[in-house]
Amino acid sequence: MKNRQPLLGQNVELVISGKPELIRGKVVELGQDILALYTGTQFMYIPLIHMEQMRVFQMDNDRAIIPDLPFEPYNEPISYRKILMNSKGMFSEIYITGNQSIHGYVTTVMNDFFVFYTPVYHTVIVSLQHLKYLIPYEPHVTPYSLTPAQFPLKPSPLTLARTFDQQLRKLIGEFVVLDLGDNPNKTGILKNMEQNMIELATANGDAMFLHFDHVKSIHLP
């Protein structure tokens, strides 16, 4: 992909890691580390690290009118970090892991993680290397049609570290949920973290060991 410009304006279908369904859309912007697609109804920003396959395909009667990009003008190259910074405070959908995406707001962007505030999980700490996609919504849209009074945008109650590794270490001794709780063995007391191995005490008291590189997100219930 040395010459990326020919992809702009092309209809593509792609596979991203962890998501069995094909994603289809028109390439509207392409940076060094992120791709922007217009799916016909919304913009989807996909970090290239998670793009497993992509192919160009032809659509009959392709006359879709593409609205203005939600973040940056066309003459500025996009980047993963810029997109996250520009999405702060904007209602968005993100996909990290499991069978469902989550909805809320990016509140803080640190060195290698960001904080996502959601009505369901509250404060979620997401590793930058594990975000599969981000979809920004229109400015007038709010999560679950909640009013600002029902769902005020709050700063994180946690004292944040600079890196995801340091943040995990700060939570030793806390009851944590890793990767949104899809796996019951990833919920429990964070007992220790040494040499990239995380030790959790699970519901039955057993010690469960996980490698740091496979932890996608953290939240405190």
PDB file of C-alpha atoms in Angstrom:
ATOM      1  CA  MET A   1       0.000   0.000   0.000  1.00  0.00           C
ATOM      2  CA  LYS A   2       2.792   2.431  -0.846  1.00  0.00           C
ATOM      3  CA  ASN A   3       0.546   4.456  -3.129  1.00  0.00           C
ATOM      4  CA  ARG A   4      -2.715   4.839  -1.263  1.00  0.00           C
ATOM      5  CA  GLN A   5      -4.351   7.602  -3.257  1.00  0.00           C
ATOM      6  CA  PRO A   6      -6.021   5.285  -5.824  1.00  0.00           C
ATOM      7  CA  LEU A   7      -8.068   3.819  -2.962  1.00  0.00           C
ATOM      8  CA  LEU A   8      -9.777   7.143  -2.252  1.00  0.00           C
ATOM      9  CA  GLY A   9     -13.325   7.118  -3.563  1.00  0.00           C
ATOM     10  CA  GLN A  10     -13.285   3.361  -4.083  1.00  0.00           C
ATOM     11  CA  ASN A  11     -15.956   1.035  -2.740  1.00  0.00           C
ATOM     12  CA  VAL A  12     -14.318  -1.628  -0.608  1.00  0.00           C
ATOM     13  CA  GLU A  13     -15.233  -4.532   1.583  1.00  0.00           C
ATOM     14  CA  LEU A  14     -12.948  -5.476   4.399  1.00  0.00           C
ATOM     15  CA  VAL A  15     -12.460  -7.828   7.300  1.00  0.00           C
ATOM     16  CA  ILE A  16     -11.265  -6.525  10.638  1.00  0.00           C
ATOM     17  CA  SER A  17      -9.878  -8.677  13.432  1.00  0.00           C
ATOM     18  CA  GLY A  18     -12.451 -10.046  15.819  1.00  0.00           C
ATOM     19  CA  LYS A  19     -15.430  -9.120  13.624  1.00  0.00           C
ATOM     20  CA  PRO A  20     -16.824 -11.940  11.449  1.00  0.00           C
ATOM     21  CA  GLU A  21     -19.100  -9.705   9.354  1.00  0.00           C
ATOM     22  CA  LEU A  22     -17.747  -7.970   6.258  1.00  0.00           C
ATOM     23  CA  ILE A  23     -17.706  -4.178   6.403  1.00  0.00           C
ATOM     24  CA  ARG A  24     -18.551  -2.314   3.205  1.00  0.00           C
ATOM     25  CA  GLY A  25     -18.165   1.334   2.375  1.00  0.00           C
ATOM     26  CA  LYS A  26     -16.466   4.013   0.309  1.00  0.00           C
ATOM     27  CA  VAL A  27     -12.953   5.092   1.238  1.00  0.00           C
ATOM     28  CA  VAL A  28     -13.168   8.814   2.027  1.00  0.00           C
ATOM     29  CA  GLU A  29      -9.799   9.275   3.749  1.00  0.00           C
ATOM     30  CA  LEU A  30      -6.710   7.196   4.409  1.00  0.00           C
ATOM     31  CA  GLY A  31      -3.870   8.019   6.747  1.00  0.00           C
ATOM     32  CA  GLN A  32      -0.741   6.181   7.843  1.00  0.00           C
ATOM     33  CA  ASP A  33      -2.561   4.328  10.621  1.00  0.00           C
ATOM     34  CA  ILE A  34      -6.316   4.768  10.083  1.00  0.00           C
ATOM     35  CA  LEU A  35      -8.923   4.398   7.351  1.00  0.00           C
ATOM     36  CA  ALA A  36     -12.186   6.347   7.051  1.00  0.00           C
ATOM     37  CA  LEU A  37     -15.140   4.697   5.323  1.00  0.00           C
ATOM     38  CA  TYR A  38     -18.572   6.066   4.507  1.00  0.00           C
ATOM     39  CA  THR A  39     -21.021   3.161   4.767  1.00  0.00           C
ATOM     40  CA  GLY A  40     -23.957   5.013   3.207  1.00  0.00           C
ATOM     41  CA  THR A  41     -25.349   6.081   6.579  1.00  0.00           C
ATOM     42  CA  GLN A  42     -22.333   6.838   8.785  1.00  0.00           C
ATOM     43  CA  PHE A  43     -18.582   7.319   8.903  1.00  0.00           C
ATOM     44  CA  MET A  44     -16.453   4.519  10.310  1.00  0.00           C
ATOM     45  CA  TYR A  45     -12.834   5.021  11.398  1.00  0.00           C
ATOM     46  CA  ILE A  46     -10.799   1.808  11.414  1.00  0.00           C
ATOM     47  CA  PRO A  47      -7.201   1.596  12.719  1.00  0.00           C
ATOM     48  CA  LEU A  48      -5.220  -0.139   9.985  1.00  0.00           C
ATOM     49  CA  ILE A  49      -3.577  -2.526  12.447  1.00  0.00           C
ATOM     50  CA  HIS A  50      -6.901  -4.392  12.602  1.00  0.00           C
ATOM     51  CA  MET A  51      -7.554  -4.543   8.862  1.00  0.00           C
ATOM     52  CA  GLU A  52      -6.984  -8.173   7.924  1.00  0.00           C
ATOM     53  CA  GLN A  53      -8.239  -8.088   4.324  1.00  0.00           C
ATOM     54  CA  MET A  54      -9.636  -5.491   1.933  1.00  0.00           C
ATOM     55  CA  ARG A  55     -10.769  -5.662  -1.675  1.00  0.00           C
ATOM     56  CA  VAL A  56     -12.189  -3.118  -4.099  1.00  0.00           C
ATOM     57  CA  PHE A  57     -15.559  -3.936  -5.638  1.00  0.00           C
ATOM     58  CA  GLN A  58     -17.831  -2.239  -8.145  1.00  0.00           C
ATOM     59  CA  MET A  59     -21.298  -1.039  -7.188  1.00  0.00           C
ATOM     60  CA  ASP A  60     -24.048  -0.509  -9.741  1.00  0.00           C
ATOM     61  CA  ASN A  61     -25.665   2.943  -9.702  1.00  0.00           C
ATOM     62  CA  ASP A  62     -23.302   4.234  -7.030  1.00  0.00           C
ATOM     63  CA  ARG A  63     -24.631   7.757  -6.551  1.00  0.00           C
ATOM     64  CA  ALA A  64     -24.362   8.127  -2.807  1.00  0.00           C
ATOM     65  CA  ILE A  65     -23.887  11.725  -1.688  1.00  0.00           C
ATOM     66  CA  ILE A  66     -21.176  11.838   0.946  1.00  0.00           C
ATOM     67  CA  PRO A  67     -21.737  14.453   3.658  1.00  0.00           C
ATOM     68  CA  ASP A  68     -18.929  16.518   5.147  1.00  0.00           C
ATOM     69  CA  LEU A  69     -16.454  14.576   7.227  1.00  0.00           C
ATOM     70  CA  PRO A  70     -17.239  14.904  10.936  1.00  0.00           C
ATOM     71  CA  PHE A  71     -13.731  15.807  12.076  1.00  0.00           C
ATOM     72  CA  GLU A  72     -11.191  17.197   9.637  1.00  0.00           C
ATOM     73  CA  PRO A  73     -11.158  18.903   6.254  1.00  0.00           C
ATOM     74  CA  TYR A  74     -10.107  16.810   3.282  1.00  0.00           C
ATOM     75  CA  ASN A  75      -6.801  18.669   2.848  1.00  0.00           C
ATOM     76  CA  GLU A  76      -5.408  17.463   6.192  1.00  0.00           C
ATOM     77  CA  PRO A  77      -4.179  13.873   6.581  1.00  0.00           C
ATOM     78  CA  ILE A  78      -6.008  11.955   9.241  1.00  0.00           C
ATOM     79  CA  SER A  79      -4.307  10.004  11.994  1.00  0.00           C
ATOM     80  CA  TYR A  80      -5.567   7.693  14.708  1.00  0.00           C
ATOM     81  CA  ARG A  81      -4.598  10.060  17.524  1.00  0.00           C
ATOM     82  CA  LYS A  82      -6.109  13.121  15.801  1.00  0.00           C
ATOM     83  CA  ILE A  83      -9.398  11.289  15.311  1.00  0.00           C
ATOM     84  CA  LEU A  84      -9.532  10.345  18.987  1.00  0.00           C
ATOM     85  CA  MET A  85      -8.666  13.878  20.087  1.00  0.00           C
ATOM     86  CA  ASN A  86     -11.290  15.389  17.791  1.00  0.00           C
ATOM     87  CA  SER A  87     -13.938  12.935  18.953  1.00  0.00           C
ATOM     88  CA  LYS A  88     -13.675  13.999  22.603  1.00  0.00           C
ATOM     89  CA  GLY A  89     -17.112  14.908  23.889  1.00  0.00           C
ATOM     90  CA  MET A  90     -18.857  13.663  20.730  1.00  0.00           C
ATOM     91  CA  PHE A  91     -21.312  10.783  21.092  1.00  0.00           C
ATOM     92  CA  SER A  92     -19.681   7.797  19.413  1.00  0.00           C
ATOM     93  CA  GLU A  93     -19.909   4.068  18.982  1.00  0.00           C
ATOM     94  CA  ILE A  94     -16.795   1.971  19.472  1.00  0.00           C
ATOM     95  CA  TYR A  95     -16.050  -1.706  19.016  1.00  0.00           C
ATOM     96  CA  ILE A  96     -13.394  -3.377  21.141  1.00  0.00           C
ATOM     97  CA  THR A  97     -14.287  -7.022  21.624  1.00  0.00           C
ATOM     98  CA  GLY A  98     -17.136  -9.494  21.950  1.00  0.00           C
ATOM     99  CA  ASN A  99     -20.496  -9.460  20.215  1.00  0.00           C
ATOM    100  CA  GLN A 100     -21.491  -5.842  20.689  1.00  0.00           C
ATOM    101  CA  SER A 101     -20.201  -2.317  20.391  1.00  0.00           C
ATOM    102  CA  ILE A 102     -20.550   0.271  23.156  1.00  0.00           C
ATOM    103  CA  HIS A 103     -21.803   3.849  23.034  1.00  0.00           C
ATOM    104  CA  GLY A 104     -20.657   6.952  24.850  1.00  0.00           C
ATOM    105  CA  TYR A 105     -17.969   9.637  24.762  1.00  0.00           C
ATOM    106  CA  VAL A 106     -14.187   9.775  24.536  1.00  0.00           C
ATOM    107  CA  THR A 107     -13.195  11.937  27.500  1.00  0.00           C
ATOM    108  CA  THR A 108      -9.392  11.633  27.725  1.00  0.00           C
ATOM    109  CA  VAL A 109      -6.597  10.435  25.444  1.00  0.00           C
ATOM    110  CA  MET A 110      -3.353   9.304  27.082  1.00  0.00           C
ATOM    111  CA  ASN A 111      -0.138   7.829  25.625  1.00  0.00           C
ATOM    112  CA  ASP A 112      -1.472   4.393  24.675  1.00  0.00           C
ATOM    113  CA  PHE A 113      -5.046   4.322  25.969  1.00  0.00           C
ATOM    114  CA  PHE A 114      -8.149   6.464  26.077  1.00  0.00           C
ATOM    115  CA  VAL A 115     -11.057   6.823  28.479  1.00  0.00           C
ATOM    116  CA  PHE A 116     -14.572   6.179  27.215  1.00  0.00           C
ATOM    117  CA  TYR A 117     -17.587   7.209  29.307  1.00  0.00           C
ATOM    118  CA  THR A 118     -20.766   5.215  28.721  1.00  0.00           C
ATOM    119  CA  PRO A 119     -24.187   4.964  30.425  1.00  0.00           C
ATOM    120  CA  VAL A 120     -23.841   1.172  30.663  1.00  0.00           C
ATOM    121  CA  TYR A 121     -20.246   0.635  31.804  1.00  0.00           C
ATOM    122  CA  HIS A 122     -19.464   4.158  33.050  1.00  0.00           C
ATOM    123  CA  THR A 123     -15.689   4.723  32.825  1.00  0.00           C
ATOM    124  CA  VAL A 124     -13.948   2.293  30.451  1.00  0.00           C
ATOM    125  CA  ILE A 125     -10.194   2.412  29.863  1.00  0.00           C
ATOM    126  CA  VAL A 126      -9.432   1.215  26.330  1.00  0.00           C
ATOM    127  CA  SER A 127      -6.023   0.194  24.996  1.00  0.00           C
ATOM    128  CA  LEU A 128      -5.225   2.064  21.769  1.00  0.00           C
ATOM    129  CA  GLN A 129      -3.957  -1.104  20.142  1.00  0.00           C
ATOM    130  CA  HIS A 130      -7.285  -2.895  20.640  1.00  0.00           C
ATOM    131  CA  LEU A 131      -9.856  -0.402  19.311  1.00  0.00           C
ATOM    132  CA  LYS A 132     -11.325  -1.960  16.151  1.00  0.00           C
ATOM    133  CA  TYR A 133     -13.425   1.011  14.973  1.00  0.00           C
ATOM    134  CA  LEU A 134     -15.027   4.290  16.015  1.00  0.00           C
ATOM    135  CA  ILE A 135     -18.250   5.720  14.568  1.00  0.00           C
ATOM    136  CA  PRO A 136     -19.041   9.368  15.436  1.00  0.00           C
ATOM    137  CA  TYR A 137     -22.687  10.352  15.558  1.00  0.00           C
ATOM    138  CA  GLU A 138     -24.419  13.568  14.568  1.00  0.00           C
ATOM    139  CA  PRO A 139     -24.095  16.401  17.133  1.00  0.00           C
ATOM    140  CA  HIS A 140     -27.794  16.284  18.067  1.00  0.00           C
ATOM    141  CA  VAL A 141     -27.726  12.538  18.845  1.00  0.00           C
ATOM    142  CA  THR A 142     -27.315  11.412  22.476  1.00  0.00           C
ATOM    143  CA  PRO A 143     -26.890   7.912  23.932  1.00  0.00           C
ATOM    144  CA  TYR A 144     -30.234   6.106  24.298  1.00  0.00           C
ATOM    145  CA  SER A 145     -31.971   9.502  23.810  1.00  0.00           C
ATOM    146  CA  LEU A 146     -30.855  10.518  27.301  1.00  0.00           C
ATOM    147  CA  THR A 147     -30.911  14.197  28.168  1.00  0.00           C
ATOM    148  CA  PRO A 148     -27.694  15.911  29.353  1.00  0.00           C
ATOM    149  CA  ALA A 149     -29.216  15.939  32.852  1.00  0.00           C
ATOM    150  CA  GLN A 150     -29.792  12.176  32.714  1.00  0.00           C
ATOM    151  CA  PHE A 151     -26.337  11.452  31.343  1.00  0.00           C
ATOM    152  CA  PRO A 152     -23.934  14.288  32.140  1.00  0.00           C
ATOM    153  CA  LEU A 153     -20.475  14.028  30.641  1.00  0.00           C
ATOM    154  CA  LYS A 154     -18.248  13.463  33.670  1.00  0.00           C
ATOM    155  CA  PRO A 155     -14.477  13.424  34.029  1.00  0.00           C
ATOM    156  CA  SER A 156     -13.003  10.084  35.011  1.00  0.00           C
ATOM    157  CA  PRO A 157     -13.115   9.449  38.766  1.00  0.00           C
ATOM    158  CA  LEU A 158      -9.819   7.561  38.410  1.00  0.00           C
ATOM    159  CA  THR A 159      -6.392   9.069  38.798  1.00  0.00           C
ATOM    160  CA  LEU A 160      -4.982   8.396  35.360  1.00  0.00           C
ATOM    161  CA  ALA A 161      -1.485   7.167  34.570  1.00  0.00           C
ATOM    162  CA  ARG A 162       0.319   7.929  31.318  1.00  0.00           C
ATOM    163  CA  THR A 163       0.320   4.372  29.977  1.00  0.00           C
ATOM    164  CA  PHE A 164      -2.048   1.397  29.986  1.00  0.00           C
ATOM    165  CA  ASP A 165       0.558  -0.699  31.814  1.00  0.00           C
ATOM    166  CA  GLN A 166       0.902   1.901  34.579  1.00  0.00           C
ATOM    167  CA  GLN A 167      -2.867   2.253  34.809  1.00  0.00           C
ATOM    168  CA  LEU A 168      -3.300  -1.461  35.428  1.00  0.00           C
ATOM    169  CA  ARG A 169      -0.670  -1.348  38.161  1.00  0.00           C
ATOM    170  CA  LYS A 170      -2.506   1.536  39.847  1.00  0.00           C
ATOM    171  CA  LEU A 171      -5.591  -0.702  40.076  1.00  0.00           C
ATOM    172  CA  ILE A 172      -3.913  -3.554  41.983  1.00  0.00           C
ATOM    173  CA  GLY A 173      -6.198  -4.459  44.876  1.00  0.00           C
ATOM    174  CA  GLU A 174      -9.337  -3.231  43.054  1.00  0.00           C
ATOM    175  CA  PHE A 175     -12.259  -5.255  41.730  1.00  0.00           C
ATOM    176  CA  VAL A 176     -11.975  -4.917  37.960  1.00  0.00           C
ATOM    177  CA  VAL A 177     -13.743  -6.099  34.816  1.00  0.00           C
ATOM    178  CA  LEU A 178     -11.485  -6.753  31.841  1.00  0.00           C
ATOM    179  CA  ASP A 179     -12.684  -6.789  28.229  1.00  0.00           C
ATOM    180  CA  LEU A 180     -16.248  -5.743  29.169  1.00  0.00           C
ATOM    181  CA  GLY A 181     -16.882  -8.916  31.179  1.00  0.00           C
ATOM    182  CA  ASP A 182     -17.565 -11.230  28.239  1.00  0.00           C
ATOM    183  CA  ASN A 183     -15.434 -13.880  29.905  1.00  0.00           C
ATOM    184  CA  PRO A 184     -16.180 -14.519  33.620  1.00  0.00           C
ATOM    185  CA  ASN A 185     -12.523 -15.423  34.144  1.00  0.00           C
ATOM    186  CA  LYS A 186     -11.625 -11.807  33.369  1.00  0.00           C
ATOM    187  CA  THR A 187     -13.578 -10.361  36.319  1.00  0.00           C
ATOM    188  CA  GLY A 188     -12.198 -10.268  39.844  1.00  0.00           C
ATOM    189  CA  ILE A 189      -9.695  -8.702  42.208  1.00  0.00           C
ATOM    190  CA  LEU A 190      -6.548  -7.534  40.444  1.00  0.00           C
ATOM    191  CA  LYS A 191      -3.940  -9.159  42.670  1.00  0.00           C
ATOM    192  CA  ASN A 192      -0.675  -8.517  40.910  1.00  0.00           C
ATOM    193  CA  MET A 193       1.079  -7.705  37.651  1.00  0.00           C
ATOM    194  CA  GLU A 194       4.599  -8.933  37.071  1.00  0.00           C
ATOM    195  CA  GLN A 195       6.570  -9.482  33.858  1.00  0.00           C
ATOM    196  CA  ASN A 196       3.455  -8.719  31.777  1.00  0.00           C
ATOM    197  CA  MET A 197       1.428 -11.395  33.589  1.00  0.00           C
ATOM    198  CA  ILE A 198      -1.729 -10.227  35.338  1.00  0.00           C
ATOM    199  CA  GLU A 199      -3.094 -12.194  38.286  1.00  0.00           C
ATOM    200  CA  LEU A 200      -6.817 -12.036  39.026  1.00  0.00           C
ATOM    201  CA  ALA A 201      -8.721 -13.656  41.901  1.00  0.00           C
ATOM    202  CA  THR A 202     -11.923 -14.863  40.219  1.00  0.00           C
ATOM    203  CA  ALA A 203     -15.367 -15.492  41.745  1.00  0.00           C
ATOM    204  CA  ASN A 204     -14.464 -18.895  43.213  1.00  0.00           C
ATOM    205  CA  GLY A 205     -11.171 -17.596  44.599  1.00  0.00           C
ATOM    206  CA  ASP A 206      -8.972 -19.270  42.004  1.00  0.00           C
ATOM    207  CA  ALA A 207      -5.974 -17.415  40.624  1.00  0.00           C
ATOM    208  CA  MET A 208      -6.318 -16.630  36.906  1.00  0.00           C
ATOM    209  CA  PHE A 209      -3.278 -15.433  34.959  1.00  0.00           C
ATOM    210  CA  LEU A 210      -3.604 -13.311  31.798  1.00  0.00           C
ATOM    211  CA  HIS A 211      -0.986 -11.791  29.527  1.00  0.00           C
ATOM    212  CA  PHE A 212      -1.033  -7.999  29.493  1.00  0.00           C
ATOM    213  CA  ASP A 213      -0.959  -7.784  25.681  1.00  0.00           C
ATOM    214  CA  HIS A 214      -4.374  -9.473  25.451  1.00  0.00           C
ATOM    215  CA  VAL A 215      -6.167  -7.064  27.806  1.00  0.00           C
ATOM    216  CA  LYS A 216      -8.273  -4.741  25.664  1.00  0.00           C
ATOM    217  CA  SER A 217     -10.164  -2.684  28.242  1.00  0.00           C
ATOM    218  CA  ILE A 218     -10.700  -2.185  31.965  1.00  0.00           C
ATOM    219  CA  HIS A 219     -13.597  -0.848  33.966  1.00  0.00           C
ATOM    220  CA  LEU A 220     -14.583  -0.815  37.596  1.00  0.00           C
ATOM    221  CA  PRO A 221     -18.194  -1.909  38.224  1.00  0.00           C
TER     222      PRO A 221
END
